[in-house]
Structures are given as structure tokens and as C-alpha cells.
């Protein structure tokens, strides 16, 4: 373009076709810019309103609130139009010529680099910057709402933009009602828009789904009838503008009036949880038992528990078990849910220690149960087993554990247990390896007889049972604890020697000492 224009001035610009086109295009751009500057509040209100409408934020509002909001928007549009007309300043053709001239080779970049342009005191630059500034960036907020509405809203609402409630009833294809189905929260399923489902006559919904319907127009133009909620009391009129109910059974939902429709509702099956167990518990030397299990459910479980029932018909009812038990209620044990991962299908290891329970090593029937968010329970097949727990191999410790079991089985065993304890104490040198164990044994016997004589055995029995357990553990593990302590001390000496740079001979000696201590500990455990 610069090669086709004379260097003598602006008077030759309009005589060049390319320059003329450039001038008119520039003039059009300036006019559009002026309109945007003057009427940006108007455009912002329109964009923001459209974005909020697409997002469906007007749906929860009553018809009165919709009218109030609409009237406020109309007033805002009128005010924005008035402001725009007052502030509108249209450019001239000379402004366009000047801008095009600045693009010619004789003017442009050298002039742009003048300090008068880039400096902070240039009035034109300040005016240009001020023209681009608007309070709080409202134009961009409005554009954000519009963008969110298009991306995440429903474009099907575009048809409603030009339809008022008064004229909506007169248009055959207008949206005169809207409805939504919200499945139960625990399912994680998306919400359904009933207006998009008018091409079908059947709906398969989960029990507990919430249905919300809004009628537009005059009261009585639409009527809702339904047989899915089981509502009997406090049922709102069928002509209410807002209908809100929960699906409880199969039935029908019918909307009469313009755009009438009827759906036959069937209930989608929400299966019970399923629980499967491994074949048996695995129990270690110290009585900790592990059992593998697997749980599956449509939407995930919320609770797992184990129910253990004594199979008293299979019990050997001799000795202290010949009496009827004081308590024979089923034992229920809560099992922790997985902390991470899905609760719809998972396999876990249940770990527990039943060693202190009165039913330990007795025949029981156990079932694992899982509950889903709908309140449905699923159970495993019953497992018949002897309740696992720690076993005692020292004869004295084993007899003390049996006395403890008899006391917990029935308080009527108190006299029998006291006689047995006195017989054990009759020749203590043949039964007790440590005098401290004998002292504790005698103290427990005195506490048992005193509680029996004073009539406070119910209150004292838990403490007495705990003391018997602790004494049995001490007798069972007395030698084992000593061996374990010697093994740990050997480990510590070897670790310190390696840290301090001991000689190979010293390290070899300490390693041999650790090996002997470890063998002694394992030998004690085997015994």
C-alpha cells in the first residue's frame, strides 16, 4: 500500500483503491469499538443473564420471584441503553485516514518510538488506557458467566429466552413445565431431565429417587397425578406450581395440560451385598487370628460386622461348663471398612484376637454381614468352627485359664474354682517356679473369696478375670520373656559394635552370641 500512495499527504489516500478499502475497514472497526465502549453494560447484562439461565439457577425460584428478577433485568437494560446513548462518541472518516496513514512507511514505527508516546505524560496513551478500564472488570465477569452457562448448562433452555409465562402456554412447542429426577446420593448417578425423556413411556428408577417438577403459566393449567410416592398425609394440591416427592414404589407419573405426558415407573433393582469367606482362620502363636473375605455391592457398602453364636449343642458340657451360662447372647464384632479404594468390590483381611473371650476354643457359628446405603444386608454362608485364640502349654498357666473360663461362664462356679485354686496352692513347690507368681496367685484367691462372701462378685469379677489372665501369661512366657530380652540385648551389642568400627573378630563373636540367643528364644517358644 505504501508504494501506491504519494508521500505528499492525506489528499492522495482516497484515490488509491487499496487505501480506500483500508480506510473504510478501519472506520468500521472504530465504530464497533465506540459501540462496545458505550454499551458494554448492556452487553454485560445480556451475557450474564444468559449464562445464569443456561446454568439453571432460576429453576428453584417461584413464579413471583421470576417476575421480580425479570422486571429488574428489564430496568437494568433500559438504564444501560440510556447510558450508552449518552456516552456514545462516533469516529469520523478522518480518524480512520489518520490511522491508515500511520501504517505507511513514511510515518509509523519511528513515530511510535517517540518518547512522547511511550512516556507516562502522553495524554493520548493515558486516554487510551482509561478507555479500556471499566469498574471491577464487569465485562469479563459477564463473559465468564456466559461461558460457564454454555459449557456446563443446558442449551435446551435457549428456546425459553424469548417466551414469557403468559405467551408460553400459547406456543405448542414451548416449555410449559420442567422436571428433574435426582437419584439417591449414595449411587453417584447423574440427574435426569424429564423434558428430555418425553420420547419414552417407561422410567426405571431407584427407590429413594427425588422428583422435582415446576409448572409454568397459570395455576390449574397443569395437573400432576402419581402413584409412586405412597404419600397419604400432607399431600399438596395436584395443581401446585412446584411438585416435590420421592419414589417409593412402582407406579405412574402423569402430567396433564399442555405438553402432557405419562410415564410408567418401574423400580430398578438395588442388589444386596454379597460376602464370601476364606476357608478358615489363621491363628499365630500369640492368638491373633486372620480371616480373608470379599464384599461386592452395586453402589458400595457402609458397614461390615461379624456375628458369632455359640453352638451349645456341640459343646462338651463337662466340668465347669455343665452349668447353664450366665450369658449366651450372640457376639457382634464391627469390622473396619477399607480406608482407601472402592467399597463396591474389595477383598480384605479381618484380624482379631478372641483369646480373652469366654467362648474361646468352643464350637461357634459365625457369619459376616455387610450393609449398603439402602439399608440392605447381605450375609456370608455360616462358618462352623472352634473360636480361635491363644493356647497355653504350661500346665499351671493352662489350669489358671480354665479357672478363669469357668468363672466367666457362670458365677455359680465360684466355689468350685476357689477349691481348685486351694488345691493348686497346697504344694506350691511342685507347681510354681517363681515365688512372686505364688504370691500373686494367693492374692487373687483371697480377692475371689472376699468378693463372694461380701456379695460383690459381679463388680469384682472383671478385675479378677484380668488378674488371672495376666498371671497365666507371666507363667507361660516367663522363660520366653527372659530369652527374648537376652536376644534383644545381643542385637543391640552387635549393632553398636558395627557402628563403632569394632574389629572383625569382635563382630564375629557378637554374631555368634546373637545366634545362640535366637536359638534359645526359639527353643523356649517351642517348649
Short mmCIF file of N, CA and C in Angstrom, two decimals, residues 25-192:
data_model
loop_
_atom_site.label_atom_id
_atom_site.label_comp_id
_atom_site.label_asym_id
_atom_site.label_seq_id
_atom_site.Cartn_x
_atom_site.Cartn_y
_atom_site.Cartn_z
N UNK A 25 -12.54 -0.02 6.15
CA UNK A 25 -12.46 -1.10 7.13
C UNK A 25 -12.04 -0.58 8.50
N UNK A 26 -11.09 0.34 8.48
CA UNK A 26 -10.64 0.94 9.75
C UNK A 26 -11.77 1.73 10.38
N UNK A 27 -12.53 2.46 9.56
CA UNK A 27 -13.66 3.25 10.07
C UNK A 27 -14.71 2.33 10.72
N UNK A 28 -14.97 1.17 10.07
CA UNK A 28 -15.93 0.23 10.64
C UNK A 28 -15.44 -0.31 11.98
N UNK A 29 -14.14 -0.58 12.06
CA UNK A 29 -13.60 -1.09 13.32
C UNK A 29 -13.70 -0.04 14.42
N UNK A 30 -13.46 1.22 14.07
CA UNK A 30 -13.58 2.29 15.07
C UNK A 30 -15.01 2.45 15.55
N UNK A 31 -15.97 2.33 14.64
CA UNK A 31 -17.37 2.43 15.04
C UNK A 31 -17.74 1.29 16.00
N UNK A 32 -17.30 0.06 15.65
CA UNK A 32 -17.58 -1.08 16.52
C UNK A 32 -16.96 -0.89 17.89
N UNK A 33 -15.74 -0.33 17.90
CA UNK A 33 -15.07 -0.09 19.19
C UNK A 33 -15.83 0.94 20.01
N UNK A 34 -16.31 1.99 19.36
CA UNK A 34 -17.06 3.01 20.07
C UNK A 34 -18.36 2.45 20.64
N UNK A 35 -19.05 1.62 19.86
CA UNK A 35 -20.28 0.99 20.35
C UNK A 35 -20.00 0.08 21.54
N UNK A 36 -18.90 -0.65 21.46
CA UNK A 36 -18.55 -1.53 22.58
C UNK A 36 -18.25 -0.74 23.84
N UNK A 37 -17.53 0.35 23.71
CA UNK A 37 -17.20 1.18 24.88
C UNK A 37 -18.45 1.80 25.48
N UNK A 38 -19.36 2.24 24.65
CA UNK A 38 -20.54 2.94 25.15
C UNK A 38 -21.56 1.97 25.74
N UNK A 39 -21.72 0.82 25.11
CA UNK A 39 -22.81 -0.07 25.51
C UNK A 39 -22.33 -1.34 26.22
N UNK A 40 -21.10 -1.33 26.74
CA UNK A 40 -20.63 -2.55 27.40
C UNK A 40 -21.49 -2.98 28.59
N UNK A 41 -22.10 -2.05 29.39
CA UNK A 41 -23.00 -2.54 30.45
C UNK A 41 -24.18 -3.32 29.88
N UNK A 42 -24.70 -2.85 28.74
CA UNK A 42 -25.83 -3.55 28.13
C UNK A 42 -25.44 -4.97 27.72
N UNK A 43 -24.28 -5.08 27.05
CA UNK A 43 -23.83 -6.41 26.63
C UNK A 43 -23.54 -7.30 27.86
N UNK A 44 -22.98 -6.70 28.90
CA UNK A 44 -22.64 -7.48 30.10
C UNK A 44 -23.89 -8.05 30.76
N UNK A 45 -24.95 -7.24 30.85
CA UNK A 45 -26.19 -7.73 31.46
C UNK A 45 -26.77 -8.88 30.66
N UNK A 46 -26.74 -8.74 29.32
CA UNK A 46 -27.28 -9.80 28.46
C UNK A 46 -26.47 -11.08 28.61
N UNK A 47 -25.14 -10.98 28.59
CA UNK A 47 -24.29 -12.17 28.71
C UNK A 47 -24.46 -12.85 30.08
N UNK A 48 -24.46 -12.02 31.15
CA UNK A 48 -24.60 -12.60 32.48
C UNK A 48 -25.94 -13.29 32.67
N UNK A 49 -27.01 -12.65 32.18
CA UNK A 49 -28.35 -13.25 32.30
C UNK A 49 -28.42 -14.57 31.54
N UNK A 50 -27.86 -14.58 30.33
CA UNK A 50 -27.89 -15.82 29.54
C UNK A 50 -27.09 -16.92 30.22
N UNK A 51 -25.92 -16.58 30.76
CA UNK A 51 -25.11 -17.58 31.42
C UNK A 51 -25.80 -18.17 32.63
N UNK A 52 -26.40 -17.31 33.48
CA UNK A 52 -27.10 -17.81 34.67
C UNK A 52 -28.31 -18.64 34.28
N UNK A 53 -28.97 -18.28 33.18
CA UNK A 53 -30.13 -19.05 32.73
C UNK A 53 -29.72 -20.43 32.25
N UNK A 54 -28.62 -20.47 31.48
CA UNK A 54 -28.15 -21.77 30.99
C UNK A 54 -27.78 -22.69 32.15
N UNK A 55 -27.24 -22.12 33.23
CA UNK A 55 -26.85 -22.93 34.38
C UNK A 55 -28.04 -23.40 35.20
N UNK A 56 -29.23 -22.91 34.89
CA UNK A 56 -30.44 -23.36 35.57
C UNK A 56 -30.63 -22.79 36.94
N UNK A 57 -30.03 -21.61 37.23
CA UNK A 57 -30.14 -21.04 38.57
C UNK A 57 -31.52 -20.46 38.85
N UNK A 58 -32.35 -20.35 37.81
CA UNK A 58 -33.70 -19.81 38.02
C UNK A 58 -34.71 -20.90 38.37
N UNK A 59 -34.30 -22.16 38.27
CA UNK A 59 -35.26 -23.25 38.46
C UNK A 59 -35.86 -23.28 39.86
N UNK A 60 -35.06 -23.08 40.94
CA UNK A 60 -35.67 -23.18 42.27
C UNK A 60 -36.58 -22.00 42.62
N UNK A 61 -36.63 -20.93 41.80
CA UNK A 61 -37.38 -19.73 42.13
C UNK A 61 -38.86 -19.93 41.87
N UNK A 62 -39.67 -19.27 42.69
CA UNK A 62 -41.11 -19.29 42.46
C UNK A 62 -41.44 -18.39 41.28
N UNK A 63 -42.68 -18.47 40.80
CA UNK A 63 -43.08 -17.66 39.65
C UNK A 63 -43.04 -16.18 39.99
N UNK A 64 -43.37 -15.84 41.27
CA UNK A 64 -43.31 -14.42 41.68
C UNK A 64 -41.87 -13.91 41.65
N UNK A 65 -40.94 -14.75 42.15
CA UNK A 65 -39.54 -14.33 42.14
C UNK A 65 -39.02 -14.18 40.71
N UNK A 66 -39.48 -15.05 39.80
CA UNK A 66 -39.06 -14.94 38.40
C UNK A 66 -39.52 -13.62 37.81
N UNK A 67 -40.76 -13.21 38.10
CA UNK A 67 -41.27 -11.93 37.58
C UNK A 67 -40.46 -10.75 38.14
N UNK A 68 -40.12 -10.82 39.44
CA UNK A 68 -39.36 -9.71 40.04
C UNK A 68 -37.98 -9.61 39.42
N UNK A 69 -37.31 -10.77 39.27
CA UNK A 69 -35.98 -10.75 38.66
C UNK A 69 -36.05 -10.26 37.21
N UNK A 70 -37.07 -10.72 36.48
CA UNK A 70 -37.20 -10.29 35.08
C UNK A 70 -37.41 -8.79 34.97
N UNK A 71 -38.26 -8.24 35.85
CA UNK A 71 -38.51 -6.79 35.83
C UNK A 71 -37.24 -6.02 36.15
N UNK A 72 -36.44 -6.53 37.10
CA UNK A 72 -35.18 -5.86 37.44
C UNK A 72 -34.21 -5.88 36.27
N UNK A 73 -34.19 -7.00 35.54
CA UNK A 73 -33.29 -7.09 34.38
C UNK A 73 -33.71 -6.11 33.30
N UNK A 74 -35.03 -5.99 33.06
CA UNK A 74 -35.52 -5.05 32.04
C UNK A 74 -35.14 -3.62 32.40
N UNK A 75 -35.31 -3.24 33.68
CA UNK A 75 -34.93 -1.89 34.10
C UNK A 75 -33.43 -1.67 33.90
N UNK A 76 -32.62 -2.70 34.21
CA UNK A 76 -31.19 -2.56 34.03
C UNK A 76 -30.84 -2.38 32.55
N UNK A 77 -31.53 -3.10 31.68
CA UNK A 77 -31.27 -2.95 30.25
C UNK A 77 -31.62 -1.55 29.75
N UNK A 78 -32.74 -1.01 30.24
CA UNK A 78 -33.13 0.35 29.85
C UNK A 78 -32.09 1.36 30.33
N UNK A 79 -31.62 1.21 31.57
CA UNK A 79 -30.61 2.12 32.09
C UNK A 79 -29.30 2.02 31.33
N UNK A 80 -28.91 0.78 30.97
CA UNK A 80 -27.68 0.61 30.20
C UNK A 80 -27.79 1.21 28.81
N UNK A 81 -28.98 1.08 28.20
CA UNK A 81 -29.19 1.69 26.88
C UNK A 81 -29.09 3.21 26.96
N UNK A 82 -29.70 3.80 27.99
CA UNK A 82 -29.66 5.26 28.15
C UNK A 82 -28.22 5.75 28.36
N UNK A 83 -27.46 5.01 29.18
CA UNK A 83 -26.06 5.39 29.41
C UNK A 83 -25.27 5.32 28.12
N UNK A 84 -25.52 4.27 27.34
CA UNK A 84 -24.77 4.11 26.10
C UNK A 84 -25.03 5.24 25.11
N UNK A 85 -26.29 5.64 25.01
CA UNK A 85 -26.62 6.73 24.08
C UNK A 85 -25.98 8.04 24.52
N UNK A 86 -25.88 8.26 25.83
CA UNK A 86 -25.28 9.50 26.32
C UNK A 86 -23.78 9.53 26.11
N UNK A 87 -23.13 8.39 26.26
CA UNK A 87 -21.67 8.36 26.20
C UNK A 87 -21.14 7.99 24.82
N UNK A 88 -22.03 7.69 23.87
CA UNK A 88 -21.58 7.26 22.56
C UNK A 88 -20.91 8.41 21.81
N UNK A 89 -19.72 8.19 21.31
CA UNK A 89 -18.98 9.17 20.52
C UNK A 89 -18.46 8.46 19.28
N UNK A 90 -19.14 8.71 18.13
CA UNK A 90 -18.78 8.01 16.90
C UNK A 90 -17.56 8.65 16.25
N UNK A 91 -16.68 7.88 15.66
CA UNK A 91 -15.48 8.42 14.99
C UNK A 91 -15.84 9.04 13.63
N UNK A 92 -14.88 9.80 13.09
CA UNK A 92 -15.04 10.38 11.75
C UNK A 92 -14.15 9.62 10.77
N UNK A 93 -14.38 9.91 9.50
CA UNK A 93 -13.57 9.27 8.47
C UNK A 93 -12.12 9.74 8.53
N UNK A 94 -11.93 10.98 9.01
CA UNK A 94 -10.57 11.49 9.17
C UNK A 94 -9.78 10.68 10.18
N UNK A 95 -10.47 10.22 11.25
CA UNK A 95 -9.79 9.38 12.24
C UNK A 95 -9.28 8.10 11.59
N UNK A 96 -10.08 7.54 10.70
CA UNK A 96 -9.66 6.33 10.00
C UNK A 96 -8.49 6.61 9.07
N UNK A 97 -8.53 7.76 8.37
CA UNK A 97 -7.43 8.11 7.48
C UNK A 97 -6.12 8.28 8.25
N UNK A 98 -6.22 8.89 9.43
CA UNK A 98 -5.02 9.12 10.21
C UNK A 98 -4.39 7.80 10.67
N UNK A 99 -5.23 6.87 11.04
CA UNK A 99 -4.72 5.57 11.49
C UNK A 99 -4.07 4.82 10.34
N UNK A 100 -4.69 4.88 9.15
CA UNK A 100 -4.11 4.21 7.99
C UNK A 100 -2.79 4.87 7.61
N UNK A 101 -2.75 6.21 7.71
CA UNK A 101 -1.53 6.92 7.36
C UNK A 101 -0.37 6.52 8.28
N UNK A 102 -0.70 6.25 9.52
CA UNK A 102 0.35 5.83 10.45
C UNK A 102 0.94 4.48 10.08
N UNK A 103 0.22 3.74 9.25
CA UNK A 103 0.71 2.43 8.83
C UNK A 103 1.64 2.52 7.62
N UNK A 104 1.73 3.69 7.00
CA UNK A 104 2.58 3.84 5.82
C UNK A 104 4.05 3.89 6.21
N UNK A 105 4.91 3.61 5.24
CA UNK A 105 6.33 3.52 5.52
C UNK A 105 6.93 4.86 5.93
N UNK A 106 6.26 5.99 5.63
CA UNK A 106 6.84 7.29 5.93
C UNK A 106 6.59 7.75 7.37
N UNK A 107 5.71 7.04 8.11
CA UNK A 107 5.33 7.56 9.42
C UNK A 107 5.65 6.66 10.60
N UNK A 108 5.31 5.42 10.56
CA UNK A 108 4.80 4.63 11.66
C UNK A 108 5.70 4.35 12.81
N UNK A 109 6.62 3.42 12.64
CA UNK A 109 7.30 2.85 13.79
C UNK A 109 8.18 3.89 14.46
N UNK A 110 8.81 4.72 13.64
CA UNK A 110 9.66 5.76 14.23
C UNK A 110 8.84 6.69 15.11
N UNK A 111 7.60 6.97 14.68
CA UNK A 111 6.74 7.84 15.49
C UNK A 111 6.32 7.12 16.77
N UNK A 112 6.03 5.81 16.67
CA UNK A 112 5.60 5.05 17.84
C UNK A 112 6.69 5.00 18.91
N UNK A 113 7.97 5.09 18.46
CA UNK A 113 9.07 5.01 19.42
C UNK A 113 9.41 6.34 20.06
N UNK A 114 8.74 7.40 19.65
CA UNK A 114 8.98 8.69 20.28
C UNK A 114 8.63 8.61 21.76
N UNK A 115 9.46 9.29 22.55
CA UNK A 115 9.23 9.27 24.00
C UNK A 115 7.91 9.90 24.36
N UNK A 116 7.44 10.81 23.51
CA UNK A 116 6.14 11.42 23.81
C UNK A 116 5.02 10.41 23.79
N UNK A 117 5.19 9.25 23.08
CA UNK A 117 4.13 8.24 23.04
C UNK A 117 4.24 7.26 24.21
N UNK A 118 5.47 6.75 24.40
CA UNK A 118 5.62 5.73 25.42
C UNK A 118 5.80 6.32 26.80
N UNK A 119 6.04 7.58 26.91
CA UNK A 119 6.22 8.17 28.22
C UNK A 119 4.93 8.22 29.01
N UNK A 120 5.07 8.49 30.29
CA UNK A 120 3.90 8.46 31.17
C UNK A 120 3.06 9.71 31.05
N UNK A 121 3.56 10.77 30.36
CA UNK A 121 2.82 12.03 30.31
C UNK A 121 2.06 12.20 29.01
N UNK A 122 2.05 11.21 28.14
CA UNK A 122 1.37 11.34 26.86
C UNK A 122 -0.13 11.24 27.08
N UNK A 123 -0.86 12.31 26.74
CA UNK A 123 -2.28 12.36 27.01
C UNK A 123 -3.04 11.32 26.21
N UNK A 124 -2.60 11.07 24.96
CA UNK A 124 -3.29 10.08 24.14
C UNK A 124 -3.20 8.69 24.73
N UNK A 125 -2.00 8.32 25.23
CA UNK A 125 -1.83 7.00 25.84
C UNK A 125 -2.67 6.87 27.10
N UNK A 126 -2.69 7.94 27.91
CA UNK A 126 -3.50 7.90 29.13
C UNK A 126 -4.97 7.76 28.81
N UNK A 127 -5.42 8.47 27.79
CA UNK A 127 -6.83 8.37 27.41
C UNK A 127 -7.17 6.99 26.88
N UNK A 128 -6.24 6.43 26.09
CA UNK A 128 -6.47 5.10 25.56
C UNK A 128 -6.57 4.07 26.69
N UNK A 129 -5.68 4.18 27.67
CA UNK A 129 -5.71 3.25 28.81
C UNK A 129 -6.99 3.41 29.62
N UNK A 130 -7.39 4.68 29.85
CA UNK A 130 -8.61 4.92 30.62
C UNK A 130 -9.84 4.38 29.90
N UNK A 131 -9.81 4.45 28.58
CA UNK A 131 -10.96 3.97 27.82
C UNK A 131 -11.14 2.47 27.95
N UNK A 132 -10.03 1.78 28.17
CA UNK A 132 -10.12 0.32 28.27
C UNK A 132 -10.43 -0.15 29.69
N UNK A 133 -10.42 0.75 30.65
CA UNK A 133 -10.70 0.37 32.04
C UNK A 133 -12.18 0.55 32.33
N UNK A 134 -12.83 -0.45 32.96
CA UNK A 134 -14.21 -0.31 33.42
C UNK A 134 -14.27 -0.79 34.86
N UNK A 135 -15.23 -0.29 35.62
CA UNK A 135 -15.27 -0.61 37.05
C UNK A 135 -15.39 -2.11 37.31
N UNK A 136 -14.43 -2.63 38.09
CA UNK A 136 -14.45 -4.01 38.60
C UNK A 136 -14.39 -5.06 37.50
N UNK A 137 -14.07 -4.68 36.29
CA UNK A 137 -13.97 -5.66 35.21
C UNK A 137 -15.28 -6.38 34.96
N UNK A 138 -16.38 -5.65 35.00
CA UNK A 138 -17.69 -6.30 34.91
C UNK A 138 -17.91 -6.98 33.58
N UNK A 139 -17.30 -6.44 32.53
CA UNK A 139 -17.49 -7.09 31.23
C UNK A 139 -16.97 -8.52 31.24
N UNK A 140 -15.83 -8.70 31.91
CA UNK A 140 -15.22 -10.02 31.91
C UNK A 140 -15.97 -10.97 32.84
N UNK A 141 -16.56 -10.44 33.92
CA UNK A 141 -17.39 -11.29 34.78
C UNK A 141 -18.60 -11.78 34.01
N UNK A 142 -19.24 -10.89 33.25
CA UNK A 142 -20.39 -11.29 32.45
C UNK A 142 -19.99 -12.35 31.42
N UNK A 143 -18.83 -12.14 30.78
CA UNK A 143 -18.36 -13.12 29.79
C UNK A 143 -18.09 -14.47 30.45
N UNK A 144 -17.58 -14.44 31.70
CA UNK A 144 -17.34 -15.68 32.43
C UNK A 144 -18.64 -16.44 32.67
N UNK A 145 -19.70 -15.72 33.11
CA UNK A 145 -20.99 -16.37 33.33
C UNK A 145 -21.53 -16.99 32.05
N UNK A 146 -21.42 -16.27 30.96
CA UNK A 146 -21.91 -16.78 29.68
C UNK A 146 -21.14 -18.04 29.27
N UNK A 147 -19.82 -18.00 29.44
CA UNK A 147 -19.01 -19.16 29.07
C UNK A 147 -19.35 -20.38 29.92
N UNK A 148 -19.51 -20.18 31.25
CA UNK A 148 -19.88 -21.28 32.12
C UNK A 148 -21.25 -21.84 31.76
N UNK A 149 -22.19 -20.95 31.40
CA UNK A 149 -23.51 -21.41 31.02
C UNK A 149 -23.49 -22.27 29.79
N UNK A 150 -22.66 -21.89 28.80
CA UNK A 150 -22.58 -22.68 27.56
C UNK A 150 -21.90 -24.02 27.82
N UNK A 151 -20.83 -24.01 28.66
CA UNK A 151 -20.07 -25.23 28.88
C UNK A 151 -20.79 -26.21 29.79
N UNK A 152 -21.41 -25.71 30.86
CA UNK A 152 -21.96 -26.60 31.88
C UNK A 152 -23.48 -26.53 32.00
N UNK A 153 -24.12 -25.62 31.31
CA UNK A 153 -25.56 -25.50 31.39
C UNK A 153 -26.26 -26.32 30.32
N UNK A 154 -27.52 -26.04 30.11
CA UNK A 154 -28.33 -26.76 29.14
C UNK A 154 -28.75 -25.78 28.05
N UNK A 155 -28.30 -26.04 26.82
CA UNK A 155 -28.67 -25.17 25.70
C UNK A 155 -30.13 -25.33 25.32
N UNK A 156 -30.78 -26.36 25.88
CA UNK A 156 -32.20 -26.53 25.57
C UNK A 156 -33.03 -25.40 26.15
N UNK A 157 -32.46 -24.64 27.09
CA UNK A 157 -33.21 -23.54 27.67
C UNK A 157 -33.17 -22.29 26.79
N UNK A 158 -32.39 -22.35 25.71
CA UNK A 158 -32.33 -21.18 24.83
C UNK A 158 -33.70 -20.86 24.28
N UNK A 159 -34.51 -21.90 24.06
CA UNK A 159 -35.83 -21.68 23.48
C UNK A 159 -36.73 -20.88 24.40
N UNK A 160 -36.41 -20.83 25.69
CA UNK A 160 -37.26 -20.11 26.63
C UNK A 160 -36.94 -18.62 26.72
N UNK A 161 -35.83 -18.18 26.13
CA UNK A 161 -35.36 -16.82 26.37
C UNK A 161 -36.37 -15.77 25.93
N UNK A 162 -37.05 -16.04 24.84
CA UNK A 162 -37.99 -15.05 24.31
C UNK A 162 -39.42 -15.38 24.65
N UNK A 163 -39.65 -16.34 25.56
CA UNK A 163 -41.02 -16.77 25.85
C UNK A 163 -41.36 -16.37 27.28
N UNK A 164 -42.34 -15.58 27.46
CA UNK A 164 -42.80 -15.20 28.78
C UNK A 164 -43.80 -16.24 29.28
N UNK A 165 -44.04 -16.32 30.59
CA UNK A 165 -45.02 -17.27 31.09
C UNK A 165 -46.40 -17.07 30.49
N UNK A 166 -46.72 -15.83 30.14
CA UNK A 166 -48.05 -15.58 29.58
C UNK A 166 -48.19 -16.13 28.18
N UNK A 167 -47.13 -16.01 27.37
CA UNK A 167 -47.21 -16.49 25.98
C UNK A 167 -46.78 -17.93 25.84
N UNK A 168 -46.12 -18.49 26.88
CA UNK A 168 -45.63 -19.86 26.76
C UNK A 168 -46.75 -20.85 26.54
N UNK A 169 -47.89 -20.62 27.20
CA UNK A 169 -48.99 -21.56 27.08
C UNK A 169 -49.62 -21.52 25.70
N UNK A 170 -49.34 -20.47 24.91
CA UNK A 170 -49.94 -20.34 23.59
C UNK A 170 -49.08 -20.97 22.50
N UNK A 171 -47.84 -21.34 22.81
CA UNK A 171 -46.96 -21.91 21.81
C UNK A 171 -46.94 -23.41 21.95
N UNK A 172 -47.19 -24.17 20.90
CA UNK A 172 -47.32 -25.62 21.02
C UNK A 172 -46.06 -26.31 21.47
N UNK A 173 -44.89 -25.82 21.09
CA UNK A 173 -43.63 -26.49 21.42
C UNK A 173 -42.88 -25.81 22.57
N UNK A 174 -43.51 -24.85 23.23
CA UNK A 174 -42.84 -24.13 24.31
C UNK A 174 -42.72 -25.03 25.54
N UNK A 175 -41.72 -24.74 26.38
CA UNK A 175 -41.56 -25.48 27.63
C UNK A 175 -42.52 -24.89 28.65
N UNK A 176 -43.56 -25.62 28.95
CA UNK A 176 -44.57 -25.15 29.91
C UNK A 176 -44.41 -25.80 31.27
N UNK A 177 -43.54 -26.76 31.37
CA UNK A 177 -43.19 -27.39 32.64
C UNK A 177 -41.79 -27.97 32.52
N UNK A 178 -41.15 -28.18 33.66
CA UNK A 178 -39.84 -28.82 33.70
C UNK A 178 -39.81 -29.79 34.86
N UNK A 179 -39.05 -30.86 34.69
CA UNK A 179 -38.94 -31.87 35.74
C UNK A 179 -37.54 -32.45 35.80
N UNK A 180 -37.16 -32.87 37.01
CA UNK A 180 -35.84 -33.46 37.24
C UNK A 180 -35.98 -34.68 38.15
N UNK A 181 -35.16 -35.67 37.88
CA UNK A 181 -35.09 -36.86 38.73
C UNK A 181 -33.69 -36.93 39.31
N UNK A 182 -33.58 -36.89 40.63
CA UNK A 182 -32.29 -36.95 41.31
C UNK A 182 -32.16 -38.29 42.01
N UNK A 183 -31.29 -39.19 41.52
CA UNK A 183 -31.12 -40.49 42.19
C UNK A 183 -30.56 -40.31 43.60
N UNK A 184 -30.67 -41.31 44.46
CA UNK A 184 -30.10 -41.21 45.81
C UNK A 184 -28.62 -40.85 45.76
N UNK A 185 -28.19 -40.07 46.72
CA UNK A 185 -26.81 -39.56 46.72
C UNK A 185 -25.78 -40.69 46.71
N UNK A 186 -26.06 -41.78 47.40
CA UNK A 186 -25.05 -42.83 47.54
C UNK A 186 -24.74 -43.52 46.21
N UNK A 187 -25.63 -43.39 45.22
CA UNK A 187 -25.40 -44.07 43.94
C UNK A 187 -24.36 -43.37 43.09
N UNK A 188 -24.24 -42.03 43.24
CA UNK A 188 -23.33 -41.28 42.38
C UNK A 188 -23.82 -41.15 40.95
N UNK A 189 -25.09 -41.48 40.68
CA UNK A 189 -25.64 -41.40 39.32
C UNK A 189 -26.02 -39.96 38.99
N UNK A 190 -26.02 -39.59 37.70
CA UNK A 190 -26.34 -38.21 37.32
C UNK A 190 -27.83 -37.92 37.42
N UNK A 191 -28.14 -36.64 37.50
CA UNK A 191 -29.53 -36.20 37.50
C UNK A 191 -30.13 -36.35 36.10
N UNK A 192 -31.43 -36.68 36.04
CA UNK A 192 -32.14 -36.83 34.77
C UNK A 192 -33.07 -35.65 34.57
#
